[in-house]
mmCIF file of C-alpha atoms in Angstrom:
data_model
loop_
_atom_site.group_PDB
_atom_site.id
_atom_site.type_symbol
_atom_site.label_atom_id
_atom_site.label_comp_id
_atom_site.label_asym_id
_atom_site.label_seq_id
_atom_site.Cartn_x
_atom_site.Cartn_y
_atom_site.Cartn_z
ATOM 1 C CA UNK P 217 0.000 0.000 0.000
ATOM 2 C CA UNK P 218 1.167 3.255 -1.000
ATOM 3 C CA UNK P 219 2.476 5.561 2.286
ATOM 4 C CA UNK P 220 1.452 9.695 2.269
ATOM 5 C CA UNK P 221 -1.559 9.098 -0.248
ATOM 6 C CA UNK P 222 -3.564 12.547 -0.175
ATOM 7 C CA UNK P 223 -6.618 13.641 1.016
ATOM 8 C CA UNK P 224 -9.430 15.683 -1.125
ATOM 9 C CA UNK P 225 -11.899 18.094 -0.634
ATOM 10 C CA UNK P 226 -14.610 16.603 -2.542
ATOM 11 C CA UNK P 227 -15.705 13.926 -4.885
ATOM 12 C CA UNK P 228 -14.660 16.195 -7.869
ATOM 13 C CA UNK P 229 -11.477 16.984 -7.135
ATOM 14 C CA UNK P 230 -10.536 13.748 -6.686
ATOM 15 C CA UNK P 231 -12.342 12.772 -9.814
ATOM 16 C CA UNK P 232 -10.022 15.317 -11.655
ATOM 17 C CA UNK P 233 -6.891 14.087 -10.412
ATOM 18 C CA UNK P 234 -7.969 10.629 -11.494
ATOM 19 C CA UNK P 235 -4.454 10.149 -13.607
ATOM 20 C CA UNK P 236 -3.306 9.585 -9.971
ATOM 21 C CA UNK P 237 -5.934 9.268 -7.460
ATOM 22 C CA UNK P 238 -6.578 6.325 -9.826
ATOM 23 C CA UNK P 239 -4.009 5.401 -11.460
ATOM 24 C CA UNK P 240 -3.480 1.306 -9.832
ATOM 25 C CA UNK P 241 -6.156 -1.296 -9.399
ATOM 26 C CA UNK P 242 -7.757 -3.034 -7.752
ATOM 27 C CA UNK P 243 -9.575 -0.227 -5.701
ATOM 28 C CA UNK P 244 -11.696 -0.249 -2.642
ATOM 29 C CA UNK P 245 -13.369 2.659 -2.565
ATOM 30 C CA UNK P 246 -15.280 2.694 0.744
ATOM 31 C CA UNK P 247 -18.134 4.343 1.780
ATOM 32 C CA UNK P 248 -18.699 6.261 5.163
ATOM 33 C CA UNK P 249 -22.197 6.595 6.067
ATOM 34 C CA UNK P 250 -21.441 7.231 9.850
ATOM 35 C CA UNK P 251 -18.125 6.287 12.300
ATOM 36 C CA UNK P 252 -19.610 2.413 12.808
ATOM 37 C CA UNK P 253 -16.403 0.221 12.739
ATOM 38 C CA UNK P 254 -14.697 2.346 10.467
ATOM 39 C CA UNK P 255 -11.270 1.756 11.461
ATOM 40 C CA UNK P 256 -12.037 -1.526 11.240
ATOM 41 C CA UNK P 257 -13.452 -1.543 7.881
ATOM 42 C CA UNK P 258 -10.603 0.226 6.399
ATOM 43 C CA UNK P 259 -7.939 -1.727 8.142
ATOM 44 C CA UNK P 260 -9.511 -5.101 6.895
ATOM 45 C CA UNK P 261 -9.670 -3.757 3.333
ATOM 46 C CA UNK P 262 -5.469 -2.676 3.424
ATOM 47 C CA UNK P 263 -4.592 -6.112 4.653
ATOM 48 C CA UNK P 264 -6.834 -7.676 1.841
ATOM 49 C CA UNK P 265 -4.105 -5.816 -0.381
ATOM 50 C CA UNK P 266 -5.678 -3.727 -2.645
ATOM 51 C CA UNK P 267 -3.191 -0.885 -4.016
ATOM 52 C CA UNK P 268 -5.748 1.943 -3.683
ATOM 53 C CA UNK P 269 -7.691 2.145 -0.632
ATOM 54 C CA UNK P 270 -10.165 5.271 -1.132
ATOM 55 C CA UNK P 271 -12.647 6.710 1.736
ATOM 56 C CA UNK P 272 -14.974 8.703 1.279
ATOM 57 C CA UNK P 273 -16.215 10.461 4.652
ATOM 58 C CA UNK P 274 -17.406 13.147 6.427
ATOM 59 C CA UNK P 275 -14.721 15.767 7.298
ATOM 60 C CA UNK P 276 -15.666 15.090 10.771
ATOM 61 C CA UNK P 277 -14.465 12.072 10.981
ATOM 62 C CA UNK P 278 -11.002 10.681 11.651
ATOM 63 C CA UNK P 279 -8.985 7.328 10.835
ATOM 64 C CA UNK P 280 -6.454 6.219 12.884
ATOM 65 C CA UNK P 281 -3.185 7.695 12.312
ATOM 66 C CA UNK P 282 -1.688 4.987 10.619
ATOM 67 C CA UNK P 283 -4.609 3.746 8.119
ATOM 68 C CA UNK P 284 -4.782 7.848 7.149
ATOM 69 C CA UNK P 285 -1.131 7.719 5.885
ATOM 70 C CA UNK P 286 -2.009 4.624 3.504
ATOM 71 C CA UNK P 287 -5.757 5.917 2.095
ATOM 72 C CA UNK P 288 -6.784 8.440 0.228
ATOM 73 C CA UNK P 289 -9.719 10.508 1.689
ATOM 74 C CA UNK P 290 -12.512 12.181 0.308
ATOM 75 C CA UNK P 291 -14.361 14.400 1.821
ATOM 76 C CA UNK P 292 -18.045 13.428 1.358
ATOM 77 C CA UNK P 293 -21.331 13.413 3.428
ATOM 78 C CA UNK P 294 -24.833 10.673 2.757
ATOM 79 C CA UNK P 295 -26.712 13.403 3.305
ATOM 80 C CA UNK P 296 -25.472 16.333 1.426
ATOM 81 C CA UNK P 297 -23.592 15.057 -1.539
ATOM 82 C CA UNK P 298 -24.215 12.467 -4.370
ATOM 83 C CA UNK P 299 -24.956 9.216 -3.439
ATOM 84 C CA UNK P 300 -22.511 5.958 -3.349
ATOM 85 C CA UNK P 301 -23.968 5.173 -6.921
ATOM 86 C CA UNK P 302 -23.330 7.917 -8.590
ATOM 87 C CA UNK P 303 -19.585 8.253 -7.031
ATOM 88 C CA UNK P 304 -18.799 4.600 -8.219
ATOM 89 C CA UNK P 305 -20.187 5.690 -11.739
ATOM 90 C CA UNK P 306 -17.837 8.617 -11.845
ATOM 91 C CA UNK P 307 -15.098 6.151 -10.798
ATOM 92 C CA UNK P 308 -15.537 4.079 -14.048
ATOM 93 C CA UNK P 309 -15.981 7.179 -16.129
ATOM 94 C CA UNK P 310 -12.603 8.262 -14.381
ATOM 95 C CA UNK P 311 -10.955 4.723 -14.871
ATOM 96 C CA UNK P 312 -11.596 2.213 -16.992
ATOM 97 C CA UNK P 313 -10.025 -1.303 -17.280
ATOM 98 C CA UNK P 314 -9.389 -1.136 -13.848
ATOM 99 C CA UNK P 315 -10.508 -3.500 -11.003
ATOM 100 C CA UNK P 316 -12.852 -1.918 -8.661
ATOM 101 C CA UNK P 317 -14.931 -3.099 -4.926
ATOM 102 C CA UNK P 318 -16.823 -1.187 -3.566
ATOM 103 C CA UNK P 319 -18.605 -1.050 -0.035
ATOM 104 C CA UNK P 320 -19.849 0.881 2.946
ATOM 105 C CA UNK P 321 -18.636 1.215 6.748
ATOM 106 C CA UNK P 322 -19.063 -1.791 8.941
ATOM 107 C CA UNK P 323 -19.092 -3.917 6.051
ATOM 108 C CA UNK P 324 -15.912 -6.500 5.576
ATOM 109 C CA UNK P 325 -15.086 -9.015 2.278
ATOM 110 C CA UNK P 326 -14.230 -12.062 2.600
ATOM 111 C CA UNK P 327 -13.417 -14.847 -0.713
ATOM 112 C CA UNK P 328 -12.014 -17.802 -0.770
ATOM 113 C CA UNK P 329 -8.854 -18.290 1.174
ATOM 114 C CA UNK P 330 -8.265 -14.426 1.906
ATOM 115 C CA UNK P 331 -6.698 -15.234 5.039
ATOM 116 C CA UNK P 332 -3.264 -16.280 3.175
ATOM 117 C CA UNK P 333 -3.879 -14.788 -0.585
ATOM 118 C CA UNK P 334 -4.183 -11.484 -1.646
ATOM 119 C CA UNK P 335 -7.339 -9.750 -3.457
ATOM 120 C CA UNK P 336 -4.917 -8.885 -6.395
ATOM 121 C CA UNK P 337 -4.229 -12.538 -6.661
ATOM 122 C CA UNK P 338 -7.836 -13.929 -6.467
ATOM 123 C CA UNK P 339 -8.434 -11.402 -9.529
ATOM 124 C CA UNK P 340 -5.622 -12.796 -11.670
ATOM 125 C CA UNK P 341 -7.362 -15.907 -11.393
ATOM 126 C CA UNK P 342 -10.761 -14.457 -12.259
ATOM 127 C CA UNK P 343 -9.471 -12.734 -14.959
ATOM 128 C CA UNK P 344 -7.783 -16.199 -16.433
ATOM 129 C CA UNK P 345 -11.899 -17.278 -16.265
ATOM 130 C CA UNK P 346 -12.259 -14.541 -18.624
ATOM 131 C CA UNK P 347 -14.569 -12.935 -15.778
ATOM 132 C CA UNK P 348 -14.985 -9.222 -15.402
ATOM 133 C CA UNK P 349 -16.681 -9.358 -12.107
ATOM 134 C CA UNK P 350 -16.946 -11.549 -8.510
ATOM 135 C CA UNK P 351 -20.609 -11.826 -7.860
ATOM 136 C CA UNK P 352 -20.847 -10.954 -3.622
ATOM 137 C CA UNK P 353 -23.335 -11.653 -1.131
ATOM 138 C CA UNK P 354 -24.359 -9.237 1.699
ATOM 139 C CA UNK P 355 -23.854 -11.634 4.246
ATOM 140 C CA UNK P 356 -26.087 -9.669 7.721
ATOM 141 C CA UNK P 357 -23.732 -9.539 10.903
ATOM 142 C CA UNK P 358 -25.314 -8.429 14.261
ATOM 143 C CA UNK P 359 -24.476 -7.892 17.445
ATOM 144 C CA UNK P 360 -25.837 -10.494 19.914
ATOM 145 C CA UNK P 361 -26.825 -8.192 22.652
ATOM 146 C CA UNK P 362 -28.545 -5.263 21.838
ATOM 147 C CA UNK P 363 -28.948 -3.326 25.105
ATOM 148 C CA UNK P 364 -24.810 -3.207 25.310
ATOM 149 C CA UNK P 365 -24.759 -2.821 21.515
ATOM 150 C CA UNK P 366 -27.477 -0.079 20.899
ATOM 151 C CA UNK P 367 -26.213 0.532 17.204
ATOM 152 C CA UNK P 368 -26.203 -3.306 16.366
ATOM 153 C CA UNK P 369 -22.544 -3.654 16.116
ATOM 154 C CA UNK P 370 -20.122 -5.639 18.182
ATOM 155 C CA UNK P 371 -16.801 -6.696 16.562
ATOM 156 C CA UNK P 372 -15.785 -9.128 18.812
ATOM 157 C CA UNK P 373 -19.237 -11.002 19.374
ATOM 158 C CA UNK P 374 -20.513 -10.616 15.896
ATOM 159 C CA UNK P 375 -23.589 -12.931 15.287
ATOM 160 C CA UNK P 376 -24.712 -14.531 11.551
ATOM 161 C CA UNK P 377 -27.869 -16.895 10.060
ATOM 162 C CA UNK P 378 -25.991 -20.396 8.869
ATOM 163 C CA UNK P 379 -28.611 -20.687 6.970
ATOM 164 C CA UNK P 380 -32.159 -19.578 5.578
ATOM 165 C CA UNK P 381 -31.081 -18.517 2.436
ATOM 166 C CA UNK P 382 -32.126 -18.890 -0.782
ATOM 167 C CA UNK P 383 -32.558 -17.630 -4.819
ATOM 168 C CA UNK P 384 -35.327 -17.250 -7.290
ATOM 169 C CA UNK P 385 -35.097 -17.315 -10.993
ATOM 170 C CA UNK P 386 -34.496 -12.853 -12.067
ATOM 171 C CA UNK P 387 -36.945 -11.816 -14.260
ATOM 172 C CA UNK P 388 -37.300 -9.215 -17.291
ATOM 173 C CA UNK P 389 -39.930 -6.882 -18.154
ATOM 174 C CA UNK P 390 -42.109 -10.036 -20.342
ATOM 175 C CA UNK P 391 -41.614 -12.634 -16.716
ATOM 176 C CA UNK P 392 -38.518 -13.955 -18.916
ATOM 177 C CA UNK P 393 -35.939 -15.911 -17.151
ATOM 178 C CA UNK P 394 -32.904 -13.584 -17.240
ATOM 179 C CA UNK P 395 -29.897 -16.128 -18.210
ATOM 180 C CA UNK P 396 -27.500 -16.896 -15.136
ATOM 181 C CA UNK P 397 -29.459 -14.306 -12.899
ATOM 182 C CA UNK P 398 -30.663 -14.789 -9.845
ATOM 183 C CA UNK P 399 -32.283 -12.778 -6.976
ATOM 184 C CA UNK P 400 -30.295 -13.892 -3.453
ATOM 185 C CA UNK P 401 -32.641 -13.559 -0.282
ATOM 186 C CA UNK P 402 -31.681 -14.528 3.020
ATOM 187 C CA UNK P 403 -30.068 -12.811 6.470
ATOM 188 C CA UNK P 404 -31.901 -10.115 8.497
ATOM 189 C CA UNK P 405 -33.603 -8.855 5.326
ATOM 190 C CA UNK P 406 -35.472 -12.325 5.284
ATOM 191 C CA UNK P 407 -36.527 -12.800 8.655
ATOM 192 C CA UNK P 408 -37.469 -8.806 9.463
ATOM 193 C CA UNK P 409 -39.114 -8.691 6.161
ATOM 194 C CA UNK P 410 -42.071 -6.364 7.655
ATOM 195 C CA UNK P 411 -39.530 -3.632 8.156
ATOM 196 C CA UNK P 412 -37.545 -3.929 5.208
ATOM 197 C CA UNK P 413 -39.090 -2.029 1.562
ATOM 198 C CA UNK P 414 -39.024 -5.040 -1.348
ATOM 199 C CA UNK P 415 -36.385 -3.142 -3.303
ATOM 200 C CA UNK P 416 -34.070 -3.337 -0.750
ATOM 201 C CA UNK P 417 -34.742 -7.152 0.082
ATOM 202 C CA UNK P 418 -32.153 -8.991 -2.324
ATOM 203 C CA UNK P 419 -28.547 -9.713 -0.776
ATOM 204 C CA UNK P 420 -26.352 -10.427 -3.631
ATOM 205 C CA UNK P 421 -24.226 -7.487 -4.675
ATOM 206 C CA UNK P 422 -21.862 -7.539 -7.710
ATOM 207 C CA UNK P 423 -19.322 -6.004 -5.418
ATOM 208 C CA UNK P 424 -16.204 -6.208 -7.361
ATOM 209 C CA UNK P 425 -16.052 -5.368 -11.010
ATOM 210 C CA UNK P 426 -13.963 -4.171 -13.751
ATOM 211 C CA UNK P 427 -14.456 -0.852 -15.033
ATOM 212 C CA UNK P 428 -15.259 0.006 -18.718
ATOM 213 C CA UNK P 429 -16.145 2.885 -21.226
ATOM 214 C CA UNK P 430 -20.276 3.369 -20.876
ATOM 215 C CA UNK P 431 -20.605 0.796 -18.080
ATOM 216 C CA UNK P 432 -23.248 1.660 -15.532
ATOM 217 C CA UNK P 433 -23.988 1.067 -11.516
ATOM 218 C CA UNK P 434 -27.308 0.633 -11.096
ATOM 219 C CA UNK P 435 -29.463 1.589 -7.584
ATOM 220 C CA UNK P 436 -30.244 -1.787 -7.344
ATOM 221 C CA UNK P 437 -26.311 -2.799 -7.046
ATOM 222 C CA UNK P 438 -26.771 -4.292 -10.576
ATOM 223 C CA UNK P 439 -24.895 -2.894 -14.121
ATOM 224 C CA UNK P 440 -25.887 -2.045 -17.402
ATOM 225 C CA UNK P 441 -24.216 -5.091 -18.828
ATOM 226 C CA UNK P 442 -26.337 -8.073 -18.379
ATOM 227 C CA UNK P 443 -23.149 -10.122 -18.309
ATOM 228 C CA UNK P 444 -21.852 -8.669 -15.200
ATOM 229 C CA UNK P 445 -25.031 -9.887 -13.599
ATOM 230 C CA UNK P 446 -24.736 -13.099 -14.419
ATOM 231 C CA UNK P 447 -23.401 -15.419 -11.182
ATOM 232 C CA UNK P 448 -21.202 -17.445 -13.523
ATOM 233 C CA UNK P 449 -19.576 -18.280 -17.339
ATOM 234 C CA UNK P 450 -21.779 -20.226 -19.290
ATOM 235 C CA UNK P 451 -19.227 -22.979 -19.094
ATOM 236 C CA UNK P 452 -18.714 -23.964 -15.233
ATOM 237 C CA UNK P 453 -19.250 -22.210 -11.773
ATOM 238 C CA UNK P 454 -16.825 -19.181 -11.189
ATOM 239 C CA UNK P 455 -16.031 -18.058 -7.464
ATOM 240 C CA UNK P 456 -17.827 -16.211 -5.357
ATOM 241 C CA UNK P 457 -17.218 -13.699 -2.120
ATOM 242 C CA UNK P 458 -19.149 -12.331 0.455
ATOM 243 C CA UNK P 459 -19.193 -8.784 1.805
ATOM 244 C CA UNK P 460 -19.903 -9.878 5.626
ATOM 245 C CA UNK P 461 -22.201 -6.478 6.996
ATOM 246 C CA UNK P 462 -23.863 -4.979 9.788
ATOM 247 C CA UNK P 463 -25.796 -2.548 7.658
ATOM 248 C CA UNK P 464 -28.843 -3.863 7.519
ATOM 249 C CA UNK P 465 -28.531 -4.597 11.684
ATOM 250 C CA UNK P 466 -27.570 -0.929 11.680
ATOM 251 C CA UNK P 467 -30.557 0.391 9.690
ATOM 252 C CA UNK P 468 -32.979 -1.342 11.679
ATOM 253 C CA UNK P 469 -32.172 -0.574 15.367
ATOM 254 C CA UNK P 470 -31.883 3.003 13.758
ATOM 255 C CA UNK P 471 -35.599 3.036 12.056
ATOM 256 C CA UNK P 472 -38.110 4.947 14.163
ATOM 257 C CA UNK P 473 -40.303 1.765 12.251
ATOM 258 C CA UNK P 474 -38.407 -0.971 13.711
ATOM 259 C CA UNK P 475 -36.380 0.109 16.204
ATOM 260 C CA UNK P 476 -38.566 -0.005 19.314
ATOM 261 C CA UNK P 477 -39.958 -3.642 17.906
ATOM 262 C CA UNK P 478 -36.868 -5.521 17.640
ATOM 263 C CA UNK P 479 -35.820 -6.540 20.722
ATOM 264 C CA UNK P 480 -33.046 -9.187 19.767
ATOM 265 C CA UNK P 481 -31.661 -10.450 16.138
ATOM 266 C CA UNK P 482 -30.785 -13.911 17.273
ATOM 267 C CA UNK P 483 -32.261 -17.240 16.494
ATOM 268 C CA UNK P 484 -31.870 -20.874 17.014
ATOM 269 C CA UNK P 485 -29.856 -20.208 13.524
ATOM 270 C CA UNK P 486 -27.762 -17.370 15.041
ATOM 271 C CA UNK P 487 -23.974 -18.595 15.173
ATOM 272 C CA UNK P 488 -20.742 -16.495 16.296
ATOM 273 C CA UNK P 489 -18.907 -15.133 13.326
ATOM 274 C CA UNK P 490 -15.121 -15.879 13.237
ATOM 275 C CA UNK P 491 -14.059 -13.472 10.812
ATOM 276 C CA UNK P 492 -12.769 -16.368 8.571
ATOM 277 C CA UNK P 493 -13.243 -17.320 5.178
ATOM 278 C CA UNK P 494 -13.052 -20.925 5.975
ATOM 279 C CA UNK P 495 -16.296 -20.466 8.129
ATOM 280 C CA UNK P 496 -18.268 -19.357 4.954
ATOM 281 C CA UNK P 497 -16.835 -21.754 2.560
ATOM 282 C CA UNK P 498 -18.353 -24.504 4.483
ATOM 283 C CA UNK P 499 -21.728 -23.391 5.324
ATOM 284 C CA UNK P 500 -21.605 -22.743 1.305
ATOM 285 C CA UNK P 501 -21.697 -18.981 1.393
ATOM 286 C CA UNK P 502 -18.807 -18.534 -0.910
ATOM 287 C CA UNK P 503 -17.525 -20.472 -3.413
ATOM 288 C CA UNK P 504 -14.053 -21.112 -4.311
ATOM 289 C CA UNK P 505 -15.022 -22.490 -8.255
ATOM 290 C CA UNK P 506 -11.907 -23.762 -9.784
ATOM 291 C CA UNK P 507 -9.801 -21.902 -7.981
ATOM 292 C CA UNK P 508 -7.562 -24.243 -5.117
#
């Protein structure tokens, strides 16, 4: 990771020093909704070893010295500024043919074997596929107790469903089986359903991507290429990753709606989190494809 990287005022002065803010993939460009594990999340995504590690974030927040020197920051506020969308489609504008992930605070990727190989070198492999993109799933983390963890989040006694998960055929505009698309369901979005608008109910995220001329992020975390939707070649299963996330817990202990109804997350499916990629490649979560 590059040492010293610089910090910007806003989202388009970064954009125009792109030549440089830019110029080595892959990228993590992170998303700061709030101050919710953020060292964490940022610290997580270094290690992973991607070369650029970009944050967007309120000004009044601060990293920890150490992560600051190695980022670049971006001044940039949810409630005042463009949305995460529209930043990651000025990104590929900015950049193409470069490897991009993207994700918010309090959210952490995992893919196969991540412990022990880097995020550059699971790409290499991808790219050999002749893949342009990992397909991720928003895997729902929560904190087990709620009255010590008011916000939902608790790093060391992080909580996940083993199971209860589960995909339905996408369809287009004529009820058309979409090829290779599928609509993911299953975490905290599943079981608190009532709470939770339709739209916002799927959990598969293509999360990592690479960047091209007229490619477009969609609100729904989907592209404008039907092929980068697709959860695998037409020729064998590809791997898959998971972006392991407390925002959904987050959202719904923060909803006037919800947030006076929800008493606990757990369940008899409830299991401690070990912040592992192992872990999710044998409850099925991820898949590691032909890649050993």
């Amino acid at each position: 990771m590059k040492r010293g990287m610089q910090s910007y005022e806003s989202v388009d002065s970064f954009i125009r020093a792109s030549t440089t803010s830019l110029a080595k993939g892959p990228v993590a460009l992170i998303f700061a909704e709030d101050a919710a594990a953020l060292d964490p999340t940022v610290r997580h995504h270094v290690d992973l070893g991607f070369k650029t590690v970009v944050v967007f974030m309120p000004s009044a927040l601060r990293l920890e010295a150490d992560l600051a020197e190695c980022v670049a920051r971006v001044s940039w506020d949810i409630a005042s500024d463009a949305d995460a969308v529209d930043v990651v489609n000025r990104c590929i504008d900015a950049a193409p043919k470069l490897w991009f992930y993207y994700c918010y605070n309090a959210e952490f990727l995992f893919f196969p074997f991540s412990e022990s190989r880097t995020v550059g070198e699971m790409l290499a492999f991808n790219a050999e596929e002749r893949r342009e993109t990992v397909l991720t799933y928003v895997i729902d983390l929560y904190a087990g107790d709620l009255e010590a963890n008011p916000d939902a989040v608790s790093m060391s006694e992080a909580l996940f469903d083993r199971s209860g998960y589960y995909a339905l055929a996408r369809k287009d505009a004529w009820d058309n089986a979409l090829d290779r698309q599928m609509d993911f369901y299953g975490g905290l979005r599943w079981r608190m359903e009532e709470h939770v608008p339709e739209e916002r109910r799927r959990i598969d995220r293509v999360g990592i991507f690479k960047s091209k001329a007229g490619l477009k992020l969609r609100a729904d975390h989907t592209f404008s290429e039907p092929e980068y939707n697709t959860y695998a070649c037409a020729w064998h299963h590809n791997l898959t990753a998971a972006i392991c996330s407390f925002r959904a817990a987050k959202a719904l202990k923060r909803n006037p709606g919800s947030r006076d109804l929800i008493r606990s997350f757990q369940w008899h499916n409830s299991i401690k989190f070990e912040w592992k990629s192992q872990q999710l490649l044998k409850l099925g979560l991820i898949e590691p494809g032909q890649w050993f």
